[in-house]
Amino acid sequence: VTSSDKPVTTAGHWPSLNLKGISAPGYGKDPNLFLSDAPWPKTLSKAQLNLVARLADIIVPKEGSIPSASEVGVPDVVDEWVSAPYDRQQRDREIILHGLAWLDDEANLRYKKPFLKASEQQQLMIIDDIAYQTSTLDPQFERMAAAFDRLRHLNLAAFFCTPQGSKDLGYLGNVPILGDYPGPTPEAMSHLEKVLKELNLSL
């Protein structure tokens, strides 16, 4: 680590943002479930969306045949989520938009450039400081670590709901069976009988 890469931060700094509330209509009481997009406008700026995409790919990078989070549209899902006119989403919007601004502030404090202009090594050094809410977390990063944790949860939920993410998990879901239902496998029956016996529920 060179001297220019050593963290230079203002302990516990947090950006001040004047966020206006979302007043767009929601789905309503009789939603059209065939809509390809949400009925409210997405609100992230291009710069914010680019930053979300970079963070998404740090959280879920491309691995072998499995694409990265940004390649399957996760940033658009995050944008739709934080733009929704509901209390939960609006709380997340407050957290995540402040977190995005914090990343640029922190990168400027450390490296005199915004987060996306920093090198990959510099970006990861910042992320390493906020990645997990552990007992060893520096107190100055607690608020940002909580924000990053929320963003990580949104990214992972969005990614693993895609066909590619489900494939990565090995999740098959409801698969149609051709012909008559063959019944449970011998292994499943053996496991069931064992559990029933342990519970004194054997037939």
JSON list of C-alpha atoms in Angstrom, two decimals, residues 18-194:
[
{"chain": "A", "resi": 18, "resn": "ASN", "atom": "CA", "xyz": [-32.27, 16.84, 0.44]},
{"chain": "A", "resi": 19, "resn": "LEU", "atom": "CA", "xyz": [-34.37, 13.94, -0.78]},
{"chain": "A", "resi": 20, "resn": "LYS", "atom": "CA", "xyz": [-37.90, 14.65, -1.88]},
{"chain": "A", "resi": 21, "resn": "GLY", "atom": "CA", "xyz": [-40.55, 12.07, -1.17]},
{"chain": "A", "resi": 22, "resn": "ILE", "atom": "CA", "xyz": [-41.94, 9.86, -3.92]},
{"chain": "A", "resi": 23, "resn": "SER", "atom": "CA", "xyz": [-45.55, 10.68, -4.73]},
{"chain": "A", "resi": 24, "resn": "ALA", "atom": "CA", "xyz": [-46.09, 8.50, -7.80]},
{"chain": "A", "resi": 25, "resn": "PRO", "atom": "CA", "xyz": [-49.06, 6.11, -7.77]},
{"chain": "A", "resi": 26, "resn": "GLY", "atom": "CA", "xyz": [-48.51, 2.50, -6.74]},
{"chain": "A", "resi": 27, "resn": "TYR", "atom": "CA", "xyz": [-50.04, -0.68, -8.11]},
{"chain": "A", "resi": 28, "resn": "GLY", "atom": "CA", "xyz": [-53.43, 0.09, -6.61]},
{"chain": "A", "resi": 29, "resn": "LYS", "atom": "CA", "xyz": [-56.02, -2.38, -5.38]},
{"chain": "A", "resi": 30, "resn": "ASP", "atom": "CA", "xyz": [-56.51, -4.17, -8.70]},
{"chain": "A", "resi": 31, "resn": "PRO", "atom": "CA", "xyz": [-53.04, -4.33, -10.28]},
{"chain": "A", "resi": 32, "resn": "ASN", "atom": "CA", "xyz": [-52.37, -5.48, -13.81]},
{"chain": "A", "resi": 33, "resn": "LEU", "atom": "CA", "xyz": [-49.92, -8.31, -13.22]},
{"chain": "A", "resi": 34, "resn": "PHE", "atom": "CA", "xyz": [-49.04, -8.49, -16.91]},
{"chain": "A", "resi": 35, "resn": "LEU", "atom": "CA", "xyz": [-47.23, -5.15, -16.91]},
{"chain": "A", "resi": 36, "resn": "SER", "atom": "CA", "xyz": [-43.61, -5.54, -17.98]},
{"chain": "A", "resi": 37, "resn": "ASP", "atom": "CA", "xyz": [-42.55, -2.60, -15.81]},
{"chain": "A", "resi": 38, "resn": "ALA", "atom": "CA", "xyz": [-43.70, -0.84, -12.65]},
{"chain": "A", "resi": 39, "resn": "PRO", "atom": "CA", "xyz": [-46.28, 1.93, -13.03]},
{"chain": "A", "resi": 40, "resn": "TRP", "atom": "CA", "xyz": [-44.04, 4.47, -11.30]},
{"chain": "A", "resi": 41, "resn": "PRO", "atom": "CA", "xyz": [-41.04, 6.21, -12.89]},
{"chain": "A", "resi": 42, "resn": "LYS", "atom": "CA", "xyz": [-37.54, 5.12, -11.96]},
{"chain": "A", "resi": 43, "resn": "THR", "atom": "CA", "xyz": [-35.66, 7.86, -10.14]},
{"chain": "A", "resi": 44, "resn": "LEU", "atom": "CA", "xyz": [-31.96, 7.01, -10.03]},
{"chain": "A", "resi": 45, "resn": "SER", "atom": "CA", "xyz": [-29.74, 9.30, -12.08]},
{"chain": "A", "resi": 46, "resn": "LYS", "atom": "CA", "xyz": [-27.39, 7.84, -14.67]},
{"chain": "A", "resi": 47, "resn": "ALA", "atom": "CA", "xyz": [-24.45, 8.41, -12.31]},
{"chain": "A", "resi": 48, "resn": "GLN", "atom": "CA", "xyz": [-26.25, 6.67, -9.44]},
{"chain": "A", "resi": 49, "resn": "LEU", "atom": "CA", "xyz": [-27.27, 3.79, -11.70]},
{"chain": "A", "resi": 50, "resn": "ASN", "atom": "CA", "xyz": [-23.66, 3.36, -12.87]},
{"chain": "A", "resi": 51, "resn": "LEU", "atom": "CA", "xyz": [-22.50, 3.28, -9.27]},
{"chain": "A", "resi": 52, "resn": "VAL", "atom": "CA", "xyz": [-25.19, 0.73, -8.35]},
{"chain": "A", "resi": 53, "resn": "ALA", "atom": "CA", "xyz": [-24.05, -1.40, -11.31]},
{"chain": "A", "resi": 54, "resn": "ARG", "atom": "CA", "xyz": [-20.43, -1.33, -10.16]},
{"chain": "A", "resi": 55, "resn": "LEU", "atom": "CA", "xyz": [-21.41, -2.28, -6.61]},
{"chain": "A", "resi": 56, "resn": "ALA", "atom": "CA", "xyz": [-23.69, -5.03, -7.94]},
{"chain": "A", "resi": 57, "resn": "ASP", "atom": "CA", "xyz": [-20.76, -6.56, -9.82]},
{"chain": "A", "resi": 58, "resn": "ILE", "atom": "CA", "xyz": [-18.54, -6.36, -6.74]},
{"chain": "A", "resi": 59, "resn": "ILE", "atom": "CA", "xyz": [-21.24, -8.20, -4.78]},
{"chain": "A", "resi": 60, "resn": "VAL", "atom": "CA", "xyz": [-22.01, -10.73, -7.56]},
{"chain": "A", "resi": 61, "resn": "PRO", "atom": "CA", "xyz": [-19.13, -10.82, -10.08]},
{"chain": "A", "resi": 62, "resn": "LYS", "atom": "CA", "xyz": [-19.17, -12.86, -13.26]},
{"chain": "A", "resi": 63, "resn": "GLU", "atom": "CA", "xyz": [-18.02, -16.40, -12.51]},
{"chain": "A", "resi": 64, "resn": "GLY", "atom": "CA", "xyz": [-17.54, -18.92, -15.30]},
{"chain": "A", "resi": 65, "resn": "SER", "atom": "CA", "xyz": [-20.79, -19.24, -17.23]},
{"chain": "A", "resi": 66, "resn": "ILE", "atom": "CA", "xyz": [-22.74, -17.35, -14.54]},
{"chain": "A", "resi": 67, "resn": "PRO", "atom": "CA", "xyz": [-23.09, -13.66, -15.48]},
{"chain": "A", "resi": 68, "resn": "SER", "atom": "CA", "xyz": [-22.50, -10.76, -13.14]},
{"chain": "A", "resi": 69, "resn": "ALA", "atom": "CA", "xyz": [-25.38, -8.98, -11.41]},
{"chain": "A", "resi": 70, "resn": "SER", "atom": "CA", "xyz": [-25.35, -6.04, -13.81]},
{"chain": "A", "resi": 71, "resn": "GLU", "atom": "CA", "xyz": [-25.49, -8.37, -16.82]},
{"chain": "A", "resi": 72, "resn": "VAL", "atom": "CA", "xyz": [-28.89, -9.71, -15.71]},
{"chain": "A", "resi": 73, "resn": "GLY", "atom": "CA", "xyz": [-30.42, -6.31, -14.95]},
{"chain": "A", "resi": 74, "resn": "VAL", "atom": "CA", "xyz": [-30.04, -6.15, -11.16]},
{"chain": "A", "resi": 75, "resn": "PRO", "atom": "CA", "xyz": [-29.36, -2.36, -11.17]},
{"chain": "A", "resi": 76, "resn": "ASP", "atom": "CA", "xyz": [-32.74, -1.78, -12.87]},
{"chain": "A", "resi": 77, "resn": "VAL", "atom": "CA", "xyz": [-34.45, -3.82, -10.15]},
{"chain": "A", "resi": 78, "resn": "VAL", "atom": "CA", "xyz": [-32.74, -1.73, -7.46]},
{"chain": "A", "resi": 79, "resn": "ASP", "atom": "CA", "xyz": [-33.78, 1.44, -9.30]},
{"chain": "A", "resi": 80, "resn": "GLU", "atom": "CA", "xyz": [-37.40, 0.26, -9.44]},
{"chain": "A", "resi": 81, "resn": "TRP", "atom": "CA", "xyz": [-37.30, -0.72, -5.77]},
{"chain": "A", "resi": 82, "resn": "VAL", "atom": "CA", "xyz": [-35.98, 2.58, -4.43]},
{"chain": "A", "resi": 83, "resn": "SER", "atom": "CA", "xyz": [-38.37, 4.50, -6.70]},
{"chain": "A", "resi": 84, "resn": "ALA", "atom": "CA", "xyz": [-41.50, 2.74, -5.41]},
{"chain": "A", "resi": 85, "resn": "PRO", "atom": "CA", "xyz": [-44.03, 4.86, -3.46]},
{"chain": "A", "resi": 86, "resn": "TYR", "atom": "CA", "xyz": [-44.21, 2.56, -0.43]},
{"chain": "A", "resi": 87, "resn": "ASP", "atom": "CA", "xyz": [-42.88, 3.06, 3.10]},
{"chain": "A", "resi": 88, "resn": "ARG", "atom": "CA", "xyz": [-40.41, 0.15, 3.06]},
{"chain": "A", "resi": 89, "resn": "GLN", "atom": "CA", "xyz": [-38.96, 1.13, -0.30]},
{"chain": "A", "resi": 90, "resn": "GLN", "atom": "CA", "xyz": [-38.77, 4.79, 0.71]},
{"chain": "A", "resi": 91, "resn": "ARG", "atom": "CA", "xyz": [-36.79, 3.86, 3.83]},
{"chain": "A", "resi": 92, "resn": "ASP", "atom": "CA", "xyz": [-34.42, 1.88, 1.62]},
{"chain": "A", "resi": 93, "resn": "ARG", "atom": "CA", "xyz": [-34.18, 4.81, -0.79]},
{"chain": "A", "resi": 94, "resn": "GLU", "atom": "CA", "xyz": [-33.04, 7.05, 2.05]},
{"chain": "A", "resi": 95, "resn": "ILE", "atom": "CA", "xyz": [-30.43, 4.52, 3.16]},
{"chain": "A", "resi": 96, "resn": "ILE", "atom": "CA", "xyz": [-29.11, 3.60, -0.29]},
{"chain": "A", "resi": 97, "resn": "LEU", "atom": "CA", "xyz": [-28.93, 7.08, -1.80]},
{"chain": "A", "resi": 98, "resn": "HIS", "atom": "CA", "xyz": [-27.02, 8.32, 1.23]},
{"chain": "A", "resi": 99, "resn": "GLY", "atom": "CA", "xyz": [-24.77, 5.28, 0.89]},
{"chain": "A", "resi": 100, "resn": "LEU", "atom": "CA", "xyz": [-24.03, 6.03, -2.76]},
{"chain": "A", "resi": 101, "resn": "ALA", "atom": "CA", "xyz": [-23.16, 9.63, -1.89]},
{"chain": "A", "resi": 102, "resn": "TRP", "atom": "CA", "xyz": [-20.96, 8.41, 0.98]},
{"chain": "A", "resi": 103, "resn": "LEU", "atom": "CA", "xyz": [-18.94, 6.23, -1.38]},
{"chain": "A", "resi": 104, "resn": "ASP", "atom": "CA", "xyz": [-18.12, 9.21, -3.60]},
{"chain": "A", "resi": 105, "resn": "ASP", "atom": "CA", "xyz": [-17.31, 11.35, -0.55]},
{"chain": "A", "resi": 106, "resn": "GLU", "atom": "CA", "xyz": [-15.06, 8.65, 0.88]},
{"chain": "A", "resi": 107, "resn": "ALA", "atom": "CA", "xyz": [-13.26, 8.10, -2.42]},
{"chain": "A", "resi": 108, "resn": "ASN", "atom": "CA", "xyz": [-12.71, 11.85, -2.75]},
{"chain": "A", "resi": 109, "resn": "LEU", "atom": "CA", "xyz": [-11.33, 12.01, 0.79]},
{"chain": "A", "resi": 110, "resn": "ARG", "atom": "CA", "xyz": [-8.96, 9.11, 0.19]},
{"chain": "A", "resi": 111, "resn": "TYR", "atom": "CA", "xyz": [-8.04, 9.42, -3.46]},
{"chain": "A", "resi": 112, "resn": "LYS", "atom": "CA", "xyz": [-9.23, 12.86, -4.66]},
{"chain": "A", "resi": 113, "resn": "LYS", "atom": "CA", "xyz": [-11.62, 11.27, -7.14]},
{"chain": "A", "resi": 114, "resn": "PRO", "atom": "CA", "xyz": [-15.16, 9.85, -7.12]},
{"chain": "A", "resi": 115, "resn": "PHE", "atom": "CA", "xyz": [-15.64, 6.13, -6.50]},
{"chain": "A", "resi": 116, "resn": "LEU", "atom": "CA", "xyz": [-16.04, 5.10, -10.15]},
{"chain": "A", "resi": 117, "resn": "LYS", "atom": "CA", "xyz": [-12.87, 6.99, -11.13]},
{"chain": "A", "resi": 118, "resn": "ALA", "atom": "CA", "xyz": [-10.83, 5.17, -8.50]},
{"chain": "A", "resi": 119, "resn": "SER", "atom": "CA", "xyz": [-8.86, 2.07, -9.45]},
{"chain": "A", "resi": 120, "resn": "GLU", "atom": "CA", "xyz": [-10.33, -1.35, -8.77]},
{"chain": "A", "resi": 121, "resn": "GLN", "atom": "CA", "xyz": [-7.86, -1.83, -5.91]},
{"chain": "A", "resi": 122, "resn": "GLN", "atom": "CA", "xyz": [-8.87, 1.51, -4.37]},
{"chain": "A", "resi": 123, "resn": "GLN", "atom": "CA", "xyz": [-12.57, 0.69, -4.74]},
{"chain": "A", "resi": 124, "resn": "LEU", "atom": "CA", "xyz": [-12.12, -2.67, -3.05]},
{"chain": "A", "resi": 125, "resn": "MET", "atom": "CA", "xyz": [-10.15, -1.11, -0.21]},
{"chain": "A", "resi": 126, "resn": "ILE", "atom": "CA", "xyz": [-13.16, 1.07, 0.58]},
{"chain": "A", "resi": 127, "resn": "ILE", "atom": "CA", "xyz": [-15.56, -1.85, 0.25]},
{"chain": "A", "resi": 128, "resn": "ASP", "atom": "CA", "xyz": [-13.37, -3.98, 2.53]},
{"chain": "A", "resi": 129, "resn": "ASP", "atom": "CA", "xyz": [-13.82, -1.37, 5.26]},
{"chain": "A", "resi": 130, "resn": "ILE", "atom": "CA", "xyz": [-17.64, -1.47, 5.07]},
{"chain": "A", "resi": 131, "resn": "ALA", "atom": "CA", "xyz": [-18.37, -4.98, 3.81]},
{"chain": "A", "resi": 132, "resn": "TYR", "atom": "CA", "xyz": [-19.54, -6.61, 7.02]},
{"chain": "A", "resi": 133, "resn": "GLN", "atom": "CA", "xyz": [-21.07, -5.55, 10.32]},
{"chain": "A", "resi": 134, "resn": "THR", "atom": "CA", "xyz": [-18.66, -7.45, 12.56]},
{"chain": "A", "resi": 135, "resn": "SER", "atom": "CA", "xyz": [-17.39, -6.87, 16.08]},
{"chain": "A", "resi": 136, "resn": "THR", "atom": "CA", "xyz": [-14.13, -5.58, 14.60]},
{"chain": "A", "resi": 137, "resn": "LEU", "atom": "CA", "xyz": [-15.81, -2.97, 12.38]},
{"chain": "A", "resi": 138, "resn": "ASP", "atom": "CA", "xyz": [-14.31, 0.49, 12.82]},
{"chain": "A", "resi": 139, "resn": "PRO", "atom": "CA", "xyz": [-17.05, 2.60, 14.49]},
{"chain": "A", "resi": 140, "resn": "GLN", "atom": "CA", "xyz": [-16.67, 5.32, 11.84]},
{"chain": "A", "resi": 141, "resn": "PHE", "atom": "CA", "xyz": [-17.95, 2.87, 9.22]},
{"chain": "A", "resi": 142, "resn": "GLU", "atom": "CA", "xyz": [-20.95, 1.50, 11.14]},
{"chain": "A", "resi": 143, "resn": "ARG", "atom": "CA", "xyz": [-23.58, 3.60, 9.39]},
{"chain": "A", "resi": 144, "resn": "MET", "atom": "CA", "xyz": [-22.20, 2.88, 5.93]},
{"chain": "A", "resi": 145, "resn": "ALA", "atom": "CA", "xyz": [-21.78, -0.82, 6.68]},
{"chain": "A", "resi": 146, "resn": "ALA", "atom": "CA", "xyz": [-25.50, -0.98, 7.48]},
{"chain": "A", "resi": 147, "resn": "ALA", "atom": "CA", "xyz": [-26.31, 0.80, 4.20]},
{"chain": "A", "resi": 148, "resn": "PHE", "atom": "CA", "xyz": [-24.07, -1.55, 2.23]},
{"chain": "A", "resi": 149, "resn": "ASP", "atom": "CA", "xyz": [-25.66, -4.55, 3.93]},
{"chain": "A", "resi": 150, "resn": "ARG", "atom": "CA", "xyz": [-29.11, -3.42, 2.79]},
{"chain": "A", "resi": 151, "resn": "LEU", "atom": "CA", "xyz": [-27.86, -2.88, -0.77]},
{"chain": "A", "resi": 152, "resn": "ARG", "atom": "CA", "xyz": [-26.23, -6.31, -0.75]},
{"chain": "A", "resi": 153, "resn": "HIS", "atom": "CA", "xyz": [-29.51, -7.95, 0.31]},
{"chain": "A", "resi": 154, "resn": "LEU", "atom": "CA", "xyz": [-31.40, -6.21, -2.51]},
{"chain": "A", "resi": 155, "resn": "ASN", "atom": "CA", "xyz": [-28.77, -7.22, -5.05]},
{"chain": "A", "resi": 156, "resn": "LEU", "atom": "CA", "xyz": [-28.71, -10.85, -3.99]},
{"chain": "A", "resi": 157, "resn": "ALA", "atom": "CA", "xyz": [-32.50, -11.11, -3.89]},
{"chain": "A", "resi": 158, "resn": "ALA", "atom": "CA", "xyz": [-32.76, -9.64, -7.38]},
{"chain": "A", "resi": 159, "resn": "PHE", "atom": "CA", "xyz": [-29.94, -11.78, -8.79]},
{"chain": "A", "resi": 160, "resn": "PHE", "atom": "CA", "xyz": [-31.17, -15.11, -7.44]},
{"chain": "A", "resi": 161, "resn": "CYS", "atom": "CA", "xyz": [-34.68, -14.46, -8.78]},
{"chain": "A", "resi": 162, "resn": "THR", "atom": "CA", "xyz": [-33.32, -14.43, -12.33]},
{"chain": "A", "resi": 163, "resn": "PRO", "atom": "CA", "xyz": [-33.07, -17.66, -14.39]},
{"chain": "A", "resi": 164, "resn": "GLN", "atom": "CA", "xyz": [-29.28, -17.35, -14.28]},
{"chain": "A", "resi": 165, "resn": "GLY", "atom": "CA", "xyz": [-29.24, -16.88, -10.52]},
{"chain": "A", "resi": 166, "resn": "SER", "atom": "CA", "xyz": [-31.60, -19.82, -9.99]},
{"chain": "A", "resi": 167, "resn": "LYS", "atom": "CA", "xyz": [-29.30, -21.94, -12.15]},
{"chain": "A", "resi": 168, "resn": "ASP", "atom": "CA", "xyz": [-26.33, -20.90, -10.03]},
{"chain": "A", "resi": 169, "resn": "LEU", "atom": "CA", "xyz": [-28.23, -22.08, -6.92]},
{"chain": "A", "resi": 170, "resn": "GLY", "atom": "CA", "xyz": [-29.23, -25.30, -8.61]},
{"chain": "A", "resi": 171, "resn": "TYR", "atom": "CA", "xyz": [-32.89, -24.50, -7.92]},
{"chain": "A", "resi": 172, "resn": "LEU", "atom": "CA", "xyz": [-35.26, -26.34, -10.25]},
{"chain": "A", "resi": 173, "resn": "GLY", "atom": "CA", "xyz": [-38.60, -24.98, -9.02]},
{"chain": "A", "resi": 174, "resn": "ASN", "atom": "CA", "xyz": [-41.80, -26.58, -10.23]},
{"chain": "A", "resi": 175, "resn": "VAL", "atom": "CA", "xyz": [-40.80, -28.92, -13.04]},
{"chain": "A", "resi": 176, "resn": "PRO", "atom": "CA", "xyz": [-43.58, -30.60, -15.05]},
{"chain": "A", "resi": 177, "resn": "ILE", "atom": "CA", "xyz": [-43.63, -34.38, -14.98]},
{"chain": "A", "resi": 178, "resn": "LEU", "atom": "CA", "xyz": [-44.55, -36.26, -18.13]},
{"chain": "A", "resi": 179, "resn": "GLY", "atom": "CA", "xyz": [-46.92, -39.18, -17.55]},
{"chain": "A", "resi": 180, "resn": "ASP", "atom": "CA", "xyz": [-48.08, -40.53, -14.20]},
{"chain": "A", "resi": 181, "resn": "TYR", "atom": "CA", "xyz": [-46.62, -39.18, -10.99]},
{"chain": "A", "resi": 182, "resn": "PRO", "atom": "CA", "xyz": [-43.94, -41.70, -9.95]},
{"chain": "A", "resi": 183, "resn": "GLY", "atom": "CA", "xyz": [-44.23, -40.92, -6.25]},
{"chain": "A", "resi": 184, "resn": "PRO", "atom": "CA", "xyz": [-41.38, -40.11, -3.85]},
{"chain": "A", "resi": 185, "resn": "THR", "atom": "CA", "xyz": [-37.97, -41.67, -4.37]},
{"chain": "A", "resi": 186, "resn": "PRO", "atom": "CA", "xyz": [-36.78, -44.53, -2.14]},
{"chain": "A", "resi": 187, "resn": "GLU", "atom": "CA", "xyz": [-34.32, -42.08, -0.56]},
{"chain": "A", "resi": 188, "resn": "ALA", "atom": "CA", "xyz": [-37.14, -39.67, 0.29]},
{"chain": "A", "resi": 189, "resn": "MET", "atom": "CA", "xyz": [-39.26, -42.45, 1.77]},
{"chain": "A", "resi": 190, "resn": "SER", "atom": "CA", "xyz": [-36.34, -43.71, 3.82]},
{"chain": "A", "resi": 191, "resn": "HIS", "atom": "CA", "xyz": [-35.75, -40.21, 5.19]},
{"chain": "A", "resi": 192, "resn": "LEU", "atom": "CA", "xyz": [-39.46, -39.77, 5.96]},
{"chain": "A", "resi": 193, "resn": "GLU", "atom": "CA", "xyz": [-39.66, -43.09, 7.81]},
{"chain": "A", "resi": 194, "resn": "LYS", "atom": "CA", "xyz": [-36.58, -42.18, 9.84]}
]
